[in-house]
Structure formats: C-alpha cells, structure tokens
Tab-separated table of C-alpha atoms in Angstrom:
chain	number	residue	atom	x	y	z
A	116	MET	CA	0.008	0.026	0.028
A	117	LEU	CA	2.774	2.395	0.996
A	118	ARG	CA	4.657	1.540	-2.268
A	119	LYS	CA	1.544	2.512	-4.266
A	120	VAL	CA	1.236	5.837	-2.458
A	121	VAL	CA	4.958	6.558	-3.049
A	122	ASP	CA	4.671	5.700	-6.769
A	123	ARG	CA	1.559	7.850	-7.125
A	124	ALA	CA	3.345	10.752	-5.419
A	125	LYS	CA	6.305	10.401	-7.799
A	126	GLN	CA	3.965	10.278	-10.808
A	127	ILE	CA	2.267	13.473	-9.556
A	128	ARG	CA	5.646	15.253	-9.180
A	129	ARG	CA	6.648	14.211	-12.613
A	130	SER	CA	3.370	15.403	-14.213
A	131	GLU	CA	3.286	18.523	-16.348
A	132	GLY	CA	0.368	19.927	-14.368
A	133	PHE	CA	2.235	19.778	-11.029
A	134	LYS	CA	5.433	21.191	-12.506
A	135	HIS	CA	3.486	23.930	-14.245
A	136	SER	CA	1.803	25.003	-11.004
A	137	VAL	CA	5.037	25.021	-9.041
A	138	ALA	CA	6.809	27.113	-11.711
A	139	MET	CA	4.053	29.803	-11.840
A	140	PRO	CA	5.876	32.477	-9.789
A	141	ARG	CA	9.076	32.075	-11.835
A	142	ARG	CA	7.003	32.209	-15.109
A	143	ILE	CA	5.275	35.464	-14.158
A	144	SER	CA	8.609	37.086	-13.205
A	145	LEU	CA	10.204	35.909	-16.463
A	146	HIS	CA	7.568	37.371	-18.732
A	147	ALA	CA	7.414	40.612	-16.735
A	148	LYS	CA	11.180	40.955	-17.252
A	149	GLN	CA	10.996	40.267	-20.986
A	150	ARG	CA	8.357	42.971	-21.515
A	151	PHE	CA	11.114	45.548	-20.912
A	152	ASN	CA	13.066	44.326	-23.965
A	153	ARG	CA	11.044	46.269	-26.570
A	154	GLY	CA	10.426	43.646	-29.208
A	155	VAL	CA	13.114	41.161	-28.192
A	156	PHE	CA	12.564	37.880	-26.379
A	157	SER	CA	15.953	36.828	-24.940
A	158	ILE	CA	16.198	33.389	-23.247
A	159	GLU	CA	19.223	31.475	-22.052
A	160	ILE	CA	18.478	27.764	-21.595
A	161	GLN	CA	20.321	25.777	-18.880
A	162	GLU	CA	18.265	22.681	-18.852
A	163	ASN	CA	19.666	19.347	-17.740
A	164	SER	CA	17.860	17.123	-20.201
A	165	GLY	CA	18.364	15.531	-23.696
A	166	PHE	CA	19.608	17.532	-26.570
A	167	PHE	CA	16.366	17.457	-28.419
A	168	SER	CA	14.356	18.214	-25.335
A	169	VAL	CA	16.226	21.535	-25.340
A	170	MET	CA	15.336	21.847	-29.064
A	171	GLN	CA	11.642	21.458	-28.087
A	172	MET	CA	12.164	24.561	-25.873
A	173	VAL	CA	13.635	26.477	-28.846
A	174	LEU	CA	10.656	25.478	-31.017
A	175	PHE	CA	8.143	26.748	-28.431
A	176	ILE	CA	10.103	29.998	-28.018
A	177	LEU	CA	9.967	30.529	-31.723
A	178	MET	CA	6.189	29.923	-31.762
A	179	TYR	CA	5.758	32.540	-29.087
A	180	CYS	CA	7.945	35.001	-30.835
A	181	GLU	CA	6.033	34.496	-34.170
A	182	GLU	CA	2.760	35.051	-32.319
A	183	LYS	CA	3.906	38.169	-30.523
A	184	CYS	CA	6.057	39.651	-33.356
A	185	LEU	CA	9.225	39.410	-31.295
A	186	THR	CA	12.872	38.896	-32.299
A	187	PRO	CA	14.151	35.713	-30.617
A	188	CYS	CA	17.600	35.754	-28.982
A	189	ILE	CA	18.212	32.224	-27.858
A	190	SER	CA	21.320	30.835	-26.119
A	191	ALA	CA	22.104	27.695	-24.266
A	192	ARG	CA	24.871	27.427	-21.619
A	193	GLY	CA	25.933	24.987	-18.974
A	194	GLY	CA	23.551	22.102	-18.507
A	195	LEU	CA	24.572	18.716	-19.966
A	196	TYR	CA	26.189	20.121	-23.140
A	197	GLY	CA	28.120	23.170	-22.091
A	198	ASP	CA	31.133	23.861	-19.927
A	199	ALA	CA	30.891	23.787	-16.097
A	200	GLU	CA	31.427	27.555	-15.831
A	201	GLY	CA	28.603	28.215	-18.259
A	202	LYS	CA	30.712	30.530	-20.513
A	203	LEU	CA	30.191	28.623	-23.750
A	204	ASN	CA	26.954	29.202	-25.745
A	205	TRP	CA	26.725	25.644	-27.099
A	206	PHE	CA	23.475	26.417	-28.981
A	207	SER	CA	25.443	28.791	-31.275
A	208	THR	CA	28.151	26.167	-31.653
A	209	PHE	CA	25.674	23.910	-33.330
A	210	PHE	CA	23.200	26.321	-34.981
A	211	GLU	CA	23.444	29.656	-36.734
A	212	PRO	CA	20.772	32.316	-37.161
A	213	VAL	CA	19.291	32.754	-40.593
A	214	HIS	CA	18.697	36.471	-40.102
A	215	THR	CA	21.930	37.776	-38.613
A	216	ALA	CA	21.085	41.340	-39.565
A	217	SER	CA	17.950	41.451	-37.357
A	218	VAL	CA	20.012	40.354	-34.294
A	219	ALA	CA	22.843	42.775	-35.084
A	220	ALA	CA	20.319	45.648	-35.385
A	221	ILE	CA	19.403	45.390	-31.647
A	222	THR	CA	21.220	48.326	-30.040
A	223	HIS	CA	19.308	48.767	-26.754
A	224	LYS	CA	20.057	46.913	-23.622
A	225	VAL	CA	18.430	43.490	-23.542
A	226	ARG	CA	17.571	41.603	-20.407
A	227	THR	CA	18.149	37.830	-20.701
A	228	SER	CA	16.101	35.359	-18.573
A	229	THR	CA	17.402	32.007	-17.618
A	230	VAL	CA	15.263	28.875	-17.851
A	231	ARG	CA	15.982	25.388	-16.557
A	232	ASP	CA	12.789	23.618	-17.479
A	233	LEU	CA	10.120	24.058	-20.138
A	234	VAL	CA	7.484	24.746	-17.612
A	235	GLN	CA	9.180	27.980	-16.605
A	236	LEU	CA	8.082	29.349	-19.964
A	237	GLY	CA	4.557	27.954	-19.819
A	238	PHE	CA	4.481	27.296	-23.548
A	239	ARG	CA	3.752	23.552	-23.774
A	240	GLN	CA	0.109	24.077	-22.598
A	241	ARG	CA	-0.281	27.012	-25.009
A	242	TYR	CA	1.367	25.549	-28.168
A	243	GLU	CA	1.639	21.771	-27.993
A	244	ALA	CA	-1.701	21.027	-29.550
A	245	ARG	CA	-1.055	23.508	-32.364
A	246	LEU	CA	2.176	21.992	-33.553
A	247	ARG	CA	2.271	20.369	-36.961
A	248	LEU	CA	5.254	18.656	-38.577
A	249	ALA	CA	5.555	20.771	-41.775
A	250	SER	CA	4.891	24.150	-40.082
A	251	ALA	CA	7.345	23.350	-37.253
A	252	SER	CA	10.004	22.658	-39.802
A	253	GLU	CA	9.242	25.885	-41.660
A	254	LEU	CA	9.247	27.868	-38.434
A	255	PHE	CA	12.601	26.495	-37.281
A	256	PHE	CA	14.376	26.960	-40.582
A	257	ALA	CA	12.976	30.513	-40.834
A	258	HIS	CA	15.216	31.352	-37.811
A	259	TYR	CA	17.951	28.804	-37.439
A	260	ARG	CA	19.886	26.154	-39.378
A	261	PRO	CA	22.648	23.684	-38.417
A	262	ALA	CA	26.074	25.313	-38.586
A	263	ALA	CA	28.126	24.885	-41.714
A	264	HIS	CA	30.711	22.595	-40.039
A	265	ILE	CA	27.833	20.294	-38.966
A	266	TYR	CA	26.490	20.031	-42.502
A	267	GLU	CA	29.981	19.413	-43.779
A	268	GLU	CA	30.481	16.520	-41.399
A	269	VAL	CA	27.053	15.072	-42.219
A	270	ASP	CA	27.752	15.313	-45.929
A	271	ALA	CA	31.128	13.492	-45.445
A	272	ILE	CA	29.474	10.615	-43.577
A	273	CYS	CA	26.675	10.316	-46.100
A	274	ARG	CA	29.227	9.947	-48.896
A	275	GLN	CA	31.264	7.485	-46.804
A	276	LEU	CA	28.298	5.277	-45.933
A	277	GLY	CA	26.369	5.859	-49.155
A	278	LEU	CA	23.296	7.285	-47.431
A	279	GLY	CA	20.560	8.623	-49.609
A	280	ALA	CA	17.119	7.970	-51.083
A	281	SER	CA	17.725	4.222	-51.343
A	282	THR	CA	18.586	3.909	-47.633
A	283	LEU	CA	16.283	2.758	-44.925
A	284	GLY	CA	17.171	4.555	-41.606
A	285	ALA	CA	16.462	2.654	-38.381
A	286	HIS	CA	16.546	4.280	-34.942
A	287	PHE	CA	15.932	2.460	-31.718
A	288	ARG	CA	15.875	4.478	-28.524
A	289	GLY	CA	16.477	2.216	-25.480
A	290	THR	CA	17.651	2.807	-21.834
A	291	ASP	CA	15.059	4.881	-19.938
A	292	LYS	CA	12.717	5.557	-22.859
A	293	SER	CA	10.308	2.794	-21.637
A	294	LEU	CA	9.095	5.383	-19.123
A	295	GLU	CA	7.768	7.549	-21.928
A	296	ALA	CA	6.917	5.030	-24.666
A	297	ILE	CA	5.376	1.590	-25.168
A	298	PRO	CA	8.387	-0.799	-25.357
A	299	VAL	CA	9.168	-2.759	-28.480
A	300	SER	CA	11.286	-5.904	-28.483
A	301	TRP	CA	14.423	-5.975	-30.619
A	302	GLY	CA	13.065	-8.843	-32.733
A	303	SER	CA	9.799	-7.042	-33.336
A	304	PHE	CA	11.620	-3.919	-34.420
A	305	CYS	CA	13.768	-5.873	-36.903
A	306	ARG	CA	10.638	-7.530	-38.350
A	307	GLU	CA	9.181	-4.040	-38.842
A	308	VAL	CA	12.310	-3.119	-40.774
A	309	GLU	CA	11.971	-6.300	-42.878
A	310	SER	CA	8.299	-5.510	-43.741
A	311	THR	CA	9.255	-1.956	-44.704
A	312	LEU	CA	11.995	-3.215	-46.976
A	313	ALA	CA	9.547	-5.643	-48.560
A	314	GLU	CA	7.048	-2.834	-49.195
A	315	ASN	CA	9.678	-0.520	-50.549
A	316	PRO	CA	11.964	-2.393	-52.994
A	317	HIS	CA	13.830	0.840	-53.834
A	318	LEU	CA	15.392	0.650	-50.423
A	319	THR	CA	18.617	-1.275	-50.923
A	320	THR	CA	20.727	-0.352	-47.864
A	321	ILE	CA	20.102	0.107	-44.135
A	322	PHE	CA	21.538	2.656	-41.753
A	323	VAL	CA	21.022	2.046	-37.965
A	324	SER	CA	21.418	4.412	-35.093
A	325	SER	CA	20.822	3.606	-31.395
A	326	ASP	CA	21.964	4.509	-27.925
A	327	GLU	CA	22.554	0.812	-27.016
A	328	GLN	CA	25.536	-1.057	-28.339
A	329	ALA	CA	23.920	-4.386	-27.459
A	330	PHE	CA	20.908	-3.544	-29.767
A	331	ILE	CA	23.269	-2.464	-32.581
A	332	ASP	CA	25.050	-5.814	-32.304
A	333	PHE	CA	21.627	-7.610	-32.446
A	334	PHE	CA	20.458	-5.548	-35.382
A	335	THR	CA	23.566	-5.918	-37.500
A	336	ALA	CA	23.503	-9.691	-36.972
A	337	TRP	CA	19.950	-9.905	-38.165
A	338	PRO	CA	19.661	-11.532	-41.714
A	339	PHE	CA	18.255	-8.550	-43.639
A	340	ASN	CA	20.211	-9.467	-46.729
A	341	LYS	CA	21.032	-5.860	-47.192
A	342	PRO	CA	24.172	-3.923	-46.409
A	343	VAL	CA	23.886	-2.315	-42.923
A	344	GLY	CA	25.782	0.835	-41.995
A	345	VAL	CA	26.080	1.999	-38.351
A	346	ALA	CA	26.012	5.582	-37.109
A	347	PRO	CA	29.496	6.653	-36.193
A	348	ALA	CA	28.734	7.500	-32.530
A	349	LYS	CA	31.539	7.058	-30.055
A	350	HIS	CA	29.471	7.705	-26.892
A	351	LEU	CA	26.772	5.181	-26.105
A	352	ALA	CA	24.681	4.496	-23.041
A	353	CYS	CA	26.249	2.919	-19.943
A	354	GLY	CA	23.918	0.104	-19.003
A	355	SER	CA	20.446	1.587	-18.387
A	356	THR	CA	21.886	5.115	-17.867
A	357	PRO	CA	21.072	7.379	-20.840
A	358	ILE	CA	23.904	8.876	-22.871
A	359	HIS	CA	23.331	12.385	-21.632
A	360	PHE	CA	23.608	11.302	-18.025
A	361	SER	CA	26.685	9.098	-18.523
A	362	GLY	CA	29.312	11.818	-17.795
A	363	TYR	CA	30.566	12.145	-21.415
A	364	PRO	CA	31.901	15.516	-22.609
A	365	GLY	CA	28.802	17.652	-23.281
A	366	LEU	CA	29.853	19.204	-26.648
A	367	GLU	CA	30.722	15.719	-28.006
A	368	ILE	CA	27.461	14.057	-27.177
A	369	GLY	CA	25.541	17.077	-28.347
A	370	ARG	CA	27.325	16.980	-31.747
A	371	GLU	CA	26.800	13.199	-32.104
A	372	ALA	CA	23.056	13.585	-31.294
A	373	LEU	CA	22.615	16.332	-33.850
A	374	ILE	CA	24.586	14.551	-36.522
A	375	SER	CA	22.728	11.298	-35.953
A	376	SER	CA	19.387	13.041	-36.373
A	377	LEU	CA	20.623	14.743	-39.574
A	378	LEU	CA	21.985	11.435	-40.951
A	379	LEU	CA	18.584	9.823	-40.411
A	380	ALA	CA	17.027	12.812	-42.166
A	381	ASN	CA	19.132	12.023	-45.229
A	382	CYS	CA	17.686	8.571	-45.609
A	383	GLY	CA	14.847	7.655	-47.993
A	384	PHE	CA	12.710	6.125	-45.274
A	385	LEU	CA	12.828	6.049	-41.452
A	386	VAL	CA	11.599	3.293	-39.113
A	387	LYS	CA	11.868	4.325	-35.426
A	388	THR	CA	10.716	4.021	-31.913
A	389	PRO	CA	9.550	7.094	-29.983
A	390	SER	CA	12.592	9.464	-29.546
A	391	TYR	CA	13.019	13.239	-29.879
A	392	LEU	CA	16.240	12.596	-31.700
A	393	SER	CA	14.740	10.725	-34.664
A	394	ALA	CA	11.477	12.676	-34.561
A	395	TRP	CA	13.537	15.803	-35.294
A	396	SER	CA	14.780	14.075	-38.411
A	397	LYS	CA	11.294	14.723	-39.726
A	398	ILE	CA	11.642	18.439	-38.703
A	399	PHE	CA	14.946	18.556	-40.510
A	400	ASN	CA	13.413	16.801	-43.594
A	401	PRO	CA	9.601	17.136	-43.759
A	402	SER	CA	9.374	15.000	-46.835
A	403	LEU	CA	10.984	11.959	-45.045
A	404	PRO	CA	8.589	8.939	-44.878
A	405	VAL	CA	8.457	7.751	-41.327
A	406	LYS	CA	7.085	4.557	-39.612
A	407	LEU	CA	6.678	4.896	-35.834
A	408	VAL	CA	6.497	1.322	-34.527
A	409	SER	CA	4.945	2.155	-31.116
A	410	PRO	CA	3.177	5.175	-29.604
A	411	PRO	CA	4.394	7.387	-26.830
A	412	ARG	CA	2.676	6.730	-23.533
A	413	PRO	CA	-0.439	8.885	-22.866
A	414	ASP	CA	1.265	10.898	-20.168
A	415	ALA	CA	4.257	11.632	-22.509
A	416	PHE	CA	2.328	12.077	-25.799
A	417	TRP	CA	4.503	14.926	-26.990
A	418	PHE	CA	5.350	16.431	-30.364
A	419	PRO	CA	6.849	15.457	-32.753
A	420	ASP	CA	6.154	11.759	-32.082
A	421	SER	CA	2.599	12.465	-31.043
A	422	ARG	CA	1.846	14.068	-34.392
A	423	LEU	CA	3.746	11.268	-36.268
A	424	TRP	CA	1.608	8.668	-34.540
A	425	LEU	CA	-1.708	10.476	-35.090
A	426	GLU	CA	-0.962	11.040	-38.850
A	427	GLN	CA	0.148	7.412	-39.239
A	428	ALA	CA	-3.074	6.137	-37.538
A	429	ALA	CA	-5.111	8.362	-39.867
A	430	GLN	CA	-3.254	7.037	-42.950
A	431	ASP	CA	-3.716	3.419	-41.846
A	432	LYS	CA	-7.451	4.007	-41.261
A	433	ALA	CA	-7.900	5.580	-44.671
A	434	ALA	CA	-6.024	2.668	-46.308
A	435	ARG	CA	-8.240	0.133	-44.610
A	436	ALA	CA	-11.339	2.039	-45.784
A	437	ALA	CA	-10.213	2.237	-49.350
C-alpha cells in the first residue's frame, strides 16, 4: 500500500500539471522581465535534459515570438552540453541564425532570462496542440539552421556510408525511454524493418542508429540480406543510464546527437521507436517517410512523435477504408 502511495506521489511530481503550477511565480517574473526588452525575447537555456528536449524549448520559444512579433535571442549554456562555468554558448556552436542582420540591429540593452525547464516558460500548454510537422520545420528553418561545419560532417558521412534515397534509416531508443513510450522488443523492431523493406523495393541499404551497443550488435546480426551501416557515434549508454547522463563531454554528445538526427533525415525512409532525436529528423526533412513502430505513452504524448503517430493512424485508417 505504501509503495503505491509513493509511486503515485512520484507520478504526480513528474506530471506537467504539477510542475506547471510550481513554476508559476518564476514564469510570471520571467515574462514581466521580458516585456522591458522592446520587441526582443531573450532566453538562455540551462536545462539538464536531452539535446532534443532543449530543441523542443527552442521550438516553443519561436512559436511565441512569431505570435507576438518578437525577435528571438536564444542561447544555451551549462547544463549537460556546455562547460561547467557556463561560458560557452553551445547552441550557437551547433546552430546559426538565418537573419543575422535582425540580431545585429538590436542596439538597446536586452535583459536575458534563464530557464532550466520548459514549464518555466509555460508554452507547452499553449502551443503543444497547435504543432504540426511541416509548419514546425518551416518555423525552425525560418530562424535557425545547423552550422556549416555540422552540415560538412554530415555530408562527409553520407558519402562514406552511401546514405541517400535508397537507404532505410532505423533508430531504436532504449535505456530509460520505456518510461515515456510503449516498449518494443528488438526482434519485433527488426521485423518491422523487414516488412518496410519488402514494401519498398527501392530501399537497398540500411543505416542504424541507437543509444545501445547491444541492440546495434543484435540488429547488424539480423539476416536482412542488405548492407547495414552504423551511425559513427563514439558515446553510447552505460547500461540503463542514458547517454546524456553518463558523464561524457557535453559538446561531444551534443554533436553526435545532432549529426545522428541529420543522418537519419538524409535517408529515404525512417523506421523508429519514440525518440525526440529521430522525430526531429522529420523536422529537418519534412518529406521523409516515417514509420513509428509504437506510440508514446499517454502521459508523454509529446510532439513530434505524437503528431507522427496520429498522422500514421489516420493514414492506416484511410488505407483500410479504401
């Protein structure tokens, strides 16, 4: 009985509603401060979560700025991907603004607010239901794009591994993701890849990315009868501990996460489990066909995977009715 009470208490503390309520004073103070910035919304992110969880914050900030006709000034320091002193803006290391002139034109003093969790902005409740895959991609690329050195590295790997329209990308997110998504066995996932290959004969090679070396070993040993390339990531999970909590150098794991997502975006088809990393491949390439093999859990039914699942379900229903 006591265990059930404790588990329920933990569930409540993890819930978006509870965190949203607790963060209300901070949220009110943040927005009051930003109103002094005269058309600029300046946010520094210091969140200790996954790379693409931070990118979700960026997306919500851009939605708010579009709605309020504000110029976004986004930075990210410290956290899991920066230096301990918080001096390095790691967001600008990986991404560059599309409109540098608009940022350079800001001459007045700008007050920057620091956020350590999405609830401190209050944007998920406001914007989550409005997000769509194509418009999210358009919005992001209207303001930011991966830095030139990132694109150069991705292009070099694509040439080396022969990634392109004839490649099936496969992404399996393991470790702690079972808390947010319905688990899929390794064998079931491989069979989903097999069926996708059978349905799409133009796919002649496979590219696999995962946070678990044991899964990669299992996948590459599966008799697909197609060449299998592996994402060149050096930092993988330590047991059940996610990569971003394994003590690796922050900039290195951030770079590998971004490059893995962009490599998957360069494939001709993507088969995946729920994961922000591979879901953002669809943001980077809106025309990428995607098969999501299991849904996120109801209490973690978040964009982009939520929209991928809903659109996939609608397409399956239409196909059955035809």
